[in-house]
Tab-separated table of C-alpha atoms and ligand atoms in Angstrom:
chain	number	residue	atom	x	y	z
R	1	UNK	CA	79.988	138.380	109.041
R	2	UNK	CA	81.777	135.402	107.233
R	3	UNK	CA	85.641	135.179	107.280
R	4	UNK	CA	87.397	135.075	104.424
R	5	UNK	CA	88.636	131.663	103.031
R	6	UNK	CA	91.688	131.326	100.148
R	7	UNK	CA	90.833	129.804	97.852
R	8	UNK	CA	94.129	128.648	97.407
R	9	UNK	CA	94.000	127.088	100.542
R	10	UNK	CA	91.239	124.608	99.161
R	11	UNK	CA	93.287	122.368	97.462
R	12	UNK	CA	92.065	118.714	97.039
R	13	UNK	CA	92.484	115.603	99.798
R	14	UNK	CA	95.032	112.903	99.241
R	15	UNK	CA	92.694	110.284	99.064
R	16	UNK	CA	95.664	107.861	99.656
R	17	UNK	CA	95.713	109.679	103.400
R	18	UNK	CA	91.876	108.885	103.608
R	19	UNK	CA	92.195	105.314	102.119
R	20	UNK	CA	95.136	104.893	105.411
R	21	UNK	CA	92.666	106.092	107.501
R	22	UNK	CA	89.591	103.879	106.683
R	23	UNK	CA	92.115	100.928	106.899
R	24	UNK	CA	93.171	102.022	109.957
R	25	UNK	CA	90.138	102.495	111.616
R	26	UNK	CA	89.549	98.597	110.355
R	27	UNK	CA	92.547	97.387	111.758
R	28	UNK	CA	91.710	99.071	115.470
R	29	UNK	CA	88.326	97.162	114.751
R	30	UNK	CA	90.118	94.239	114.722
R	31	UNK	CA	89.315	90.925	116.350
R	32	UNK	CA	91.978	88.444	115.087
R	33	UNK	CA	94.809	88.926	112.685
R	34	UNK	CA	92.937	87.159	109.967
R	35	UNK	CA	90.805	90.816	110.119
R	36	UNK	CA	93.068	93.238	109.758
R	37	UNK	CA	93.764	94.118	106.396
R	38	UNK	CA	96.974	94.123	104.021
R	39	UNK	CA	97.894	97.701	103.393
R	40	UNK	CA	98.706	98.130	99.912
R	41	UNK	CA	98.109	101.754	99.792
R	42	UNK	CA	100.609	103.628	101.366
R	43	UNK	CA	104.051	104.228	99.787
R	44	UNK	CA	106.386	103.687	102.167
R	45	UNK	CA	108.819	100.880	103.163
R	46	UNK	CA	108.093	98.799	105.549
R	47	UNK	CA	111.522	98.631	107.210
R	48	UNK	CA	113.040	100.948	110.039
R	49	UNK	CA	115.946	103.257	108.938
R	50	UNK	CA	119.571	101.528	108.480
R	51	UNK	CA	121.403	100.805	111.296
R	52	UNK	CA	123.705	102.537	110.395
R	53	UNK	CA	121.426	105.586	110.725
R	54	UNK	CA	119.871	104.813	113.669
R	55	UNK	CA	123.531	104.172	115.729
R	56	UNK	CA	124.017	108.077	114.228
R	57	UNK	CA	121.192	109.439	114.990
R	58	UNK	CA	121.664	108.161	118.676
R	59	UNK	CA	125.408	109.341	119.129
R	60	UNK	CA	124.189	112.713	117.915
R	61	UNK	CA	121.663	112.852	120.265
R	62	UNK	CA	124.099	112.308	123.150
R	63	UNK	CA	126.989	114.446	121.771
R	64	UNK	CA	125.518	117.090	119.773
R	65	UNK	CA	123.002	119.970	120.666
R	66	UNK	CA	120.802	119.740	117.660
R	67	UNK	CA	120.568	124.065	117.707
R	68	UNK	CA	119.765	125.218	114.244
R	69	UNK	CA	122.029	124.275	111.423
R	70	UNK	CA	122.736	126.688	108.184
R	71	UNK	CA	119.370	126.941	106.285
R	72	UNK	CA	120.913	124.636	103.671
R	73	UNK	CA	122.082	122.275	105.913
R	74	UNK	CA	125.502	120.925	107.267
R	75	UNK	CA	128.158	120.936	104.825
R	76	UNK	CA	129.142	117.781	106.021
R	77	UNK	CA	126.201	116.485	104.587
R	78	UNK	CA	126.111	118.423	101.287
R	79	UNK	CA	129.421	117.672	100.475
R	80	UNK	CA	128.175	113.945	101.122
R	81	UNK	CA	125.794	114.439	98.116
R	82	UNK	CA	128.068	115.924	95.906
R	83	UNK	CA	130.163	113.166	96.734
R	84	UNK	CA	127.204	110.856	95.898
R	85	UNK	CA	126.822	112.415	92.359
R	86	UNK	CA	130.215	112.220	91.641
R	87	UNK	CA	130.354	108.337	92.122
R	88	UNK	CA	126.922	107.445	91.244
R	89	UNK	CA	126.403	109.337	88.380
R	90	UNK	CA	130.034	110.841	87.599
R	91	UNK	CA	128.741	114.175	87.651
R	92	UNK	CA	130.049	116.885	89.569
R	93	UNK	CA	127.683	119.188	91.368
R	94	UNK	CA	129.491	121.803	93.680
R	95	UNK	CA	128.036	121.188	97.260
R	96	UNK	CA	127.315	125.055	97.369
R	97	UNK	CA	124.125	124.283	95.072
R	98	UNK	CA	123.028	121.517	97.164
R	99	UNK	CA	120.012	122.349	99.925
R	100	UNK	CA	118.861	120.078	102.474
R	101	UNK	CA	115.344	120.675	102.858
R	102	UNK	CA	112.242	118.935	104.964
R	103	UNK	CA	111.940	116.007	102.377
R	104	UNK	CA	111.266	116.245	98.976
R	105	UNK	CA	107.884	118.023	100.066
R	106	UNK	CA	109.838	120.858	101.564
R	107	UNK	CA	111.911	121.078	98.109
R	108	UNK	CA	108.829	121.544	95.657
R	109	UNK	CA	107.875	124.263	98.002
R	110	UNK	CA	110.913	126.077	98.156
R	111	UNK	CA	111.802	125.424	94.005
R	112	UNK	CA	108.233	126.317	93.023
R	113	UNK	CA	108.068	129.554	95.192
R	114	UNK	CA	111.632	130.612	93.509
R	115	UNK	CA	111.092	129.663	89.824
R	116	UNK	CA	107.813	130.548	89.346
R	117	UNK	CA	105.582	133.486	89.841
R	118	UNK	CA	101.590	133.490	90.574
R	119	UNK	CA	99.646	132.361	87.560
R	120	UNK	CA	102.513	130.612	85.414
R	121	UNK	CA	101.548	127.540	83.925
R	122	UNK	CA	103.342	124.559	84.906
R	123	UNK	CA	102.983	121.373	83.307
R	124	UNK	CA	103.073	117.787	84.529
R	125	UNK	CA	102.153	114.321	83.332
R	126	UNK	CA	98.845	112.792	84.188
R	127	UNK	CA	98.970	110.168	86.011
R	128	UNK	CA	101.250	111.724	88.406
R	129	UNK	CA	102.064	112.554	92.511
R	130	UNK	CA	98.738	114.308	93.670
R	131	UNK	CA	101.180	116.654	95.793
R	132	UNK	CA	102.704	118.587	92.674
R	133	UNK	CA	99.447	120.014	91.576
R	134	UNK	CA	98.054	120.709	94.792
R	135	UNK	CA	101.408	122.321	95.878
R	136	UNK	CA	101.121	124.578	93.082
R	137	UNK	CA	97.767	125.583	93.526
R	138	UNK	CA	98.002	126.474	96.709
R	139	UNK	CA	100.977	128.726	95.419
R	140	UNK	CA	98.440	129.947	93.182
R	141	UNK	CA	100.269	128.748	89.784
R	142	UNK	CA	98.690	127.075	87.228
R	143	UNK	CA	98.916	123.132	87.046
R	144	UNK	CA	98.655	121.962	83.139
R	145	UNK	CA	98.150	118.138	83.167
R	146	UNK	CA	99.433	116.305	80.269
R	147	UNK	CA	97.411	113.412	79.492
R	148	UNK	CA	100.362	110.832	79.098
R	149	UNK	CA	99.392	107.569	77.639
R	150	UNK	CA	100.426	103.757	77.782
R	151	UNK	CA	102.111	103.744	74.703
R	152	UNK	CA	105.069	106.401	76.258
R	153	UNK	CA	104.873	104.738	79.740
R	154	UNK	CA	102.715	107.273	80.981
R	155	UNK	CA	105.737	110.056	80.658
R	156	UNK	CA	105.305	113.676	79.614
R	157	UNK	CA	106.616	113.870	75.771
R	158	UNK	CA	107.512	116.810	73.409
R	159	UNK	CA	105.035	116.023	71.425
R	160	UNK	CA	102.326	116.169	74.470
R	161	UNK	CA	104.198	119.662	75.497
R	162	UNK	CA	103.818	121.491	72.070
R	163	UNK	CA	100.166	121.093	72.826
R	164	UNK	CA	100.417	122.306	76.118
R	165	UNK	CA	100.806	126.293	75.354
R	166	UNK	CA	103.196	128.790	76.887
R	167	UNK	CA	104.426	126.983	79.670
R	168	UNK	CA	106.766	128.156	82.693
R	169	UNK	CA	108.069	124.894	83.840
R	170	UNK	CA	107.519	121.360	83.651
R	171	UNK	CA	107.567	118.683	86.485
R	172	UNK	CA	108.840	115.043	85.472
R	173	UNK	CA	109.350	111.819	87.872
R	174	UNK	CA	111.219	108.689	86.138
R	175	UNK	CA	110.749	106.094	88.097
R	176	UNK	CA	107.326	107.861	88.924
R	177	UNK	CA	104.657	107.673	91.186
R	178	UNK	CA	102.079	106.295	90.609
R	179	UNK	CA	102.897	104.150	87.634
R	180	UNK	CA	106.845	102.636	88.394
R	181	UNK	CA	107.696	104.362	84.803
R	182	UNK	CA	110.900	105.565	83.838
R	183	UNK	CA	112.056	107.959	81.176
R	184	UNK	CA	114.921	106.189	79.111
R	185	UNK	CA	118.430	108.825	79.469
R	186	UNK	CA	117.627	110.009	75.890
R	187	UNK	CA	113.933	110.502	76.716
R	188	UNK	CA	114.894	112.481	80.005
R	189	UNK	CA	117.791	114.341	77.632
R	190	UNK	CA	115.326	115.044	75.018
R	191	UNK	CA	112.799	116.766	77.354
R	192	UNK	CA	116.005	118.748	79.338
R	193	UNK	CA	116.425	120.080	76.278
R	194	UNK	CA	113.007	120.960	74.722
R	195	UNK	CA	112.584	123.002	78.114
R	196	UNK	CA	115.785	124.905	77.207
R	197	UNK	CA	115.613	125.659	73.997
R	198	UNK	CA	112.183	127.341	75.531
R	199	UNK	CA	112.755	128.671	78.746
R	200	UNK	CA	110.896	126.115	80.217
R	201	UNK	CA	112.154	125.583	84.111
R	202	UNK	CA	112.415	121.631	84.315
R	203	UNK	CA	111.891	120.059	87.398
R	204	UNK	CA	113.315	116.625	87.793
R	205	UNK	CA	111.820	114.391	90.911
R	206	UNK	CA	114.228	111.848	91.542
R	207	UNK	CA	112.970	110.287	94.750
R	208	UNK	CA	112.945	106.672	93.398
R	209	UNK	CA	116.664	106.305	92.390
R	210	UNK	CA	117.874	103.741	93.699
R	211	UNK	CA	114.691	101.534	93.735
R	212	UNK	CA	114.905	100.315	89.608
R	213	UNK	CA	114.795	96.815	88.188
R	214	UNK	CA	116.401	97.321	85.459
R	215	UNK	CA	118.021	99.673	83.627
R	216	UNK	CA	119.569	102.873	86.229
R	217	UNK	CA	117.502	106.134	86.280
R	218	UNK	CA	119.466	109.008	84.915
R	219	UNK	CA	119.903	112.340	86.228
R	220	UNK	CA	118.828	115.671	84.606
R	221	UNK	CA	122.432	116.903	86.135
R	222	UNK	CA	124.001	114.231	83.309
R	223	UNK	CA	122.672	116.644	80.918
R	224	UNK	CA	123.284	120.400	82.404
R	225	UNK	CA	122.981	122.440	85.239
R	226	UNK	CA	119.330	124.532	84.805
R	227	UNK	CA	117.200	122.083	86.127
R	228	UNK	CA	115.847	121.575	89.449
R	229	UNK	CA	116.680	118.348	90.970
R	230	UNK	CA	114.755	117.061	93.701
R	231	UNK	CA	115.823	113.838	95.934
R	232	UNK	CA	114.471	112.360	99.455
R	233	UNK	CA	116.163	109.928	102.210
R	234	UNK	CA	112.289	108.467	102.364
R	235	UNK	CA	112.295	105.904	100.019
R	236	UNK	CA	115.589	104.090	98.620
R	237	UNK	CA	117.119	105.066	102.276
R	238	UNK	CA	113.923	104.341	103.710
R	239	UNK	CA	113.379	107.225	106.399
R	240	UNK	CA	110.221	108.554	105.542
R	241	UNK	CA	109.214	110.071	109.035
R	242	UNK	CA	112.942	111.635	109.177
R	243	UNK	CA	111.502	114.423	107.113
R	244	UNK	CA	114.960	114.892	104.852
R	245	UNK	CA	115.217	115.592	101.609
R	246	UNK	CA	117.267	117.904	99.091
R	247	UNK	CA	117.606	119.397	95.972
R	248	UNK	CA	120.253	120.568	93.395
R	249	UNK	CA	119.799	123.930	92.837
R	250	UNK	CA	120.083	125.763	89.458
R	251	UNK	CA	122.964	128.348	89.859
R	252	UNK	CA	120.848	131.311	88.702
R	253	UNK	CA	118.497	129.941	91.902
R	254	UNK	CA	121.048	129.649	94.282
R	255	UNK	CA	120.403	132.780	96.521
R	256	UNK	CA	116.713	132.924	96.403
R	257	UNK	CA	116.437	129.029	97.125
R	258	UNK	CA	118.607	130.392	100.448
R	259	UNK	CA	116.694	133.019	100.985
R	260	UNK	CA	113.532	131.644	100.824
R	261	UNK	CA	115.096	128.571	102.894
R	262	UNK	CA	115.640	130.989	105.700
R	263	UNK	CA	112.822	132.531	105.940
R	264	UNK	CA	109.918	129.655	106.107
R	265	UNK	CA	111.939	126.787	107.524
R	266	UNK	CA	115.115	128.586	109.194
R	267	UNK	CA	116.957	125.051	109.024
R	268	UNK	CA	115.845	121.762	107.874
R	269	UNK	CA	115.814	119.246	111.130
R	270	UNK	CA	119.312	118.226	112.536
R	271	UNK	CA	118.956	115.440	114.263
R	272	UNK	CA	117.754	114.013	110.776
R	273	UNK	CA	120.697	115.943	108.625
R	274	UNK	CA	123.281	113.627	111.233
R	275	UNK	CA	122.358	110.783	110.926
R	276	UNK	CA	121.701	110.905	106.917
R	277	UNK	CA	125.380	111.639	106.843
R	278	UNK	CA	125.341	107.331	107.619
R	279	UNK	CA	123.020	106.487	104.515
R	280	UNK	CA	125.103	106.865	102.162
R	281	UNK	CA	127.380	103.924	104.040
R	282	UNK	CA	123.733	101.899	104.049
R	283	UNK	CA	123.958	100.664	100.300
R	284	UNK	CA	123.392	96.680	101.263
R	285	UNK	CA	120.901	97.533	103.430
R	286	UNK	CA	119.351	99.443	101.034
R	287	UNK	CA	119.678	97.734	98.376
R	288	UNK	CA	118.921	94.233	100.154
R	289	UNK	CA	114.961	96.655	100.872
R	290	UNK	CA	115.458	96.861	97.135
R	291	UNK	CA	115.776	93.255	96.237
R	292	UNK	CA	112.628	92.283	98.478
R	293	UNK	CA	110.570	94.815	96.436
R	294	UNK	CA	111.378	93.253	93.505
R	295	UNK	CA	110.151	90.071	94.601
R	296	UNK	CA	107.180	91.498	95.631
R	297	UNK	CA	106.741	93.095	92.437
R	298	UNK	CA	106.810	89.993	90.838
R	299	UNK	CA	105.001	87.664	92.691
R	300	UNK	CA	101.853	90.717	92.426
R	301	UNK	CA	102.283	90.318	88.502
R	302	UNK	CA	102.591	86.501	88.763
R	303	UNK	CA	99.720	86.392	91.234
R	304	UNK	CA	97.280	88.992	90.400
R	305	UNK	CA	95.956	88.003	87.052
R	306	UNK	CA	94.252	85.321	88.975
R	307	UNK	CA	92.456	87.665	90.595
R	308	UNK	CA	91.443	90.013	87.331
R	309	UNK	CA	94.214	92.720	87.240
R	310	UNK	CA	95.828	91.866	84.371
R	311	UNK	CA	96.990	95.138	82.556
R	312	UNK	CA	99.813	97.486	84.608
R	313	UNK	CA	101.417	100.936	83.396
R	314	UNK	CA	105.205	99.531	82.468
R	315	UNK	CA	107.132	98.840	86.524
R	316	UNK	CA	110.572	99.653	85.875
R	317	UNK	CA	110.957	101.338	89.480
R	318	UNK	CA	109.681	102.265	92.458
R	319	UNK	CA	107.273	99.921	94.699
R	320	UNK	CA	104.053	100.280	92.708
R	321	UNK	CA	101.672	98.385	90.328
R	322	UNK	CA	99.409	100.704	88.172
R	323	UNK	CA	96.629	98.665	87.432
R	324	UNK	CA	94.108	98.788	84.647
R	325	UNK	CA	90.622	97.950	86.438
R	326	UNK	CA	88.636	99.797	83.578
R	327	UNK	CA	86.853	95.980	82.684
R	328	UNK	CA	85.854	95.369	86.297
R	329	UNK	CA	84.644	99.374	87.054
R	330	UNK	CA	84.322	102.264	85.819
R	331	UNK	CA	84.734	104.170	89.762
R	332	UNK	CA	88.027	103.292	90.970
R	333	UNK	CA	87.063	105.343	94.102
R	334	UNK	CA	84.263	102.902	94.782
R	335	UNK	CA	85.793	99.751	93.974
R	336	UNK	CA	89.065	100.248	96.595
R	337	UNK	CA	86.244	101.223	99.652
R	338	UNK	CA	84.533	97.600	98.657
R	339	UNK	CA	88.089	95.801	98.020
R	340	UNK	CA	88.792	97.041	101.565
R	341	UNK	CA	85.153	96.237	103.189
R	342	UNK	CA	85.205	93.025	101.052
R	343	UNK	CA	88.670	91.438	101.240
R	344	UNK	CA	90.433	93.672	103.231
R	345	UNK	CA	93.213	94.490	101.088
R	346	UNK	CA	93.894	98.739	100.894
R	347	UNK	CA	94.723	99.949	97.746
R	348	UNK	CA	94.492	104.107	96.435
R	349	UNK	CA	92.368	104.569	93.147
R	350	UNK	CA	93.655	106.236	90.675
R	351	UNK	CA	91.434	109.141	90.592
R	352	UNK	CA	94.494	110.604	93.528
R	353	UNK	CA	96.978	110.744	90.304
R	354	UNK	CA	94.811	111.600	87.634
R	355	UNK	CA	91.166	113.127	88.193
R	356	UNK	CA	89.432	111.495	84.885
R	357	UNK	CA	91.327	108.814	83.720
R	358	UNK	CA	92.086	107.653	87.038
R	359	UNK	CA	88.567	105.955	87.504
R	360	UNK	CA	89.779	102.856	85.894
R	361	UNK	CA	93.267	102.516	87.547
R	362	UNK	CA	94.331	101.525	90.845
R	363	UNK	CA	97.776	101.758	92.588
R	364	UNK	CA	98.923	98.986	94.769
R	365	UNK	CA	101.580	99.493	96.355
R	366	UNK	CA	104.276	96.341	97.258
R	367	UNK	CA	106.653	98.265	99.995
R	368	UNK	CA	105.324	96.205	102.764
R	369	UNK	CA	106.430	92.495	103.520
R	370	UNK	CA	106.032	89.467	100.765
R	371	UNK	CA	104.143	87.676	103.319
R	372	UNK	CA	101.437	91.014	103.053
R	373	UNK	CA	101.767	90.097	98.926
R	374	UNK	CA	101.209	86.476	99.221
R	375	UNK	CA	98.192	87.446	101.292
R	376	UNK	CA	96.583	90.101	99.582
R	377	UNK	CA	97.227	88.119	96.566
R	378	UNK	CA	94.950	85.268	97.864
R	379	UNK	CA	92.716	87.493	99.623
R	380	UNK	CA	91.950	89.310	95.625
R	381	UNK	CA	92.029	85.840	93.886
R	382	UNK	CA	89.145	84.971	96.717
R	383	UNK	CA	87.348	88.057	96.585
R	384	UNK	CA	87.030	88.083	92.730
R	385	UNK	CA	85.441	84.859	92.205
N	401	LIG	C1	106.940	111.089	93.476
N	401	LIG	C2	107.028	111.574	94.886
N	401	LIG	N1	107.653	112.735	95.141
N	401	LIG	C3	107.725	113.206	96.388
N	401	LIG	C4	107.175	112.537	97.475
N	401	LIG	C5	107.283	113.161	98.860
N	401	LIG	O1	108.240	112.569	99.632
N	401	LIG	P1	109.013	113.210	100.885
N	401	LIG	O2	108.423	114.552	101.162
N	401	LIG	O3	108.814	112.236	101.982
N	401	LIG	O4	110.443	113.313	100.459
N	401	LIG	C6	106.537	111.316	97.260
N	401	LIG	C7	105.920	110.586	98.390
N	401	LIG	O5	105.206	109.622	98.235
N	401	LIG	C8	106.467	110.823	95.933
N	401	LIG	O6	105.856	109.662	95.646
């Protein structure tokens, strides 16, 4: 007799994962350097952890046992954070609402599961991280995609919410993935608020502070305490594979975030928690990762016209280029696998962020080197003409 299979459990690839792989797999096929391909796709720095990470990471591993910490993480470090909202931001958070978690991916699971129960409706702007909705599915909620447009940066708006329905929560990202949009403060303030005055749980992902080219991102914190704020060491401290993020926790959440903490991760990992501690010491370093993606950014939208791409969502953060391909395909899906067979440049169509729309959009990604930009930039220009 057949087993049973969830359904929950069948939530959708990350194609981005499968792009990686299929580039891989090129790269191991490899005879010279001139055939492996620029990897576009993945969004991750480039760079190793800051020194100053690394040096604490390797004193803790001589001096410290690395046993389980508390399940919301050393108070050294969570008084580190508060600190860091306090001078960053100028808001005070007390550090007793502040979890570690196993990065921002451990954070959704752990908010979601204790703000939301099975079959509430949570919405969240599409394009968006493929993660959120597949996170929710598999916790059996109900992911309502708002079909953001050009015109608002590609960010959810009240007007796009009223014609949502009842909603339990909404999920924003400003800068966001995939797109590099922010939400202005009084955009961001504006939709704190239409979730309060509705009971609407807000969720605010803030793993790209840090990496902006302009204006500074704003925290939901600047404008109350009800929100969920979610944060990562991967990207602006660049420690991806560390596995560390955290989240400010609503004070009504406080013990069932714990709770729930305890019971599916008992501690988030300590070797990681010590030698985050350093990061917040790391801001040259970090921002000096900061300055080269902004060089990349702008030799892509110097560079790729040339090569056809020619419209992108507004990149105000983060380390991608949402591109418009709609006049060159209508199967985004089909024209990364010949971009990579072709030119060997890796890039993730945008069908991962946004199942419909997402056929004429493609994310590249410029976390990698500027000599990767130069090249794939040459590479396109080639390959398109
Ligand atoms: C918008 C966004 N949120 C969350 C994550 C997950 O990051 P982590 O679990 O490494 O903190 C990512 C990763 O790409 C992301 O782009």
């Amino acid at each position: 007799m057949a087993l049973k299979v969830s359904r929950r459990g069948l939530v959708p690839p990350f194609i981005v994962m499968d792009v990686m792989r299929a580039a891989n797999a090129r790269d191991a096929a490899a005879r010279t350097p001139d055939e492996r391909c620029i990897h576009l796709e993945v969004g991750q720095p480039g760079t190793k952890a800051p020194a100053v990470v690394r040096a604490a990471a390797a004193a803790a591993l001589e001096s410290d046992r690395l046993g389980y910490t508390e399940a919301l993480g050393i108070p050294e470090l969570r008084a580190r954070i508060a600190r860091h909202y306090r001078e960053r931001y100028g808001v005070t958070v007390p550090e007793g609402r502040i979890a570690i978690t196993a990065g921002s991916s451990g954070a959704f699971l752990i908010g979601f599961l204790a703000a939301f129960e099975a079959g509430d409706r949570v919405a969240l702007a599409d394009p968006g991280y493929p993660a959120y909705r597949n996170i929710l599915t598999a916790l059996s909620l109900d992911a309502v995609g708002l079909p953001a447009d050009r015109e608002h940066r590609f960010q959810p708006t009240p007007a796009l919410l009223e014609r949502a329905g009842n909603l339990a929560g909404l999920i924003v990202a400003s800068p966001a993935n995939p797109t590099g949009s922010m939400l202005r403060p009084a955009e961001l303030k504006a939709l704190v608020e239409w979730c309060r005055a509705r009971g609407v749980r807000l969720v605010s992902d803030e793993i790209y502070h840090g990496i902006t080219y302009g204006e500074t991102a704003a925290t939901a914190l600047q404008f109350g305490d009800d929100a969920f704020v979610i944060n990562s060491f991967s990207k602006y401290y660049s420690m991806t594979g560390w596995r560390l993020g955290w989240m400010v926790v609503p004070p009504d959440l406080a013990r069932s975030v714990e709770v729930l903490a305890q019971n599916l991760f008992i501690s988030p990992p300590t070797l990681a928690q010590r030698a985050a501690i350093a990061a917040f010491d790391a801001a040259a370093e970090c921002d000096a990762n900061v300055a080269s993606y902004r060089t990349n950014r702008d030799l892509l939208l110097a560079r790729l016209p040339e090569a056809g791409f020619r419209e992108f969502a507004s990149p105000d953060g983060a380390f991608y280029l949402y591109a418009d391909v709609g006049h060159m395909t209508n199967d985004s899906e089909e024209f990364c696998r010949r971009m990579l067979a072709e030119a060997g440049v890796a890039a993730t169509p945008g069908t991962d962020f946004d199942p419909e729309r997402g056929r004429r959009f493609v994310r590249f990604s410029f976390a990698g080197t500027t000599a990767d930009m130069e090249e794939a930039a040459r590479r396109l220009k080639a390959w398109r003409r």
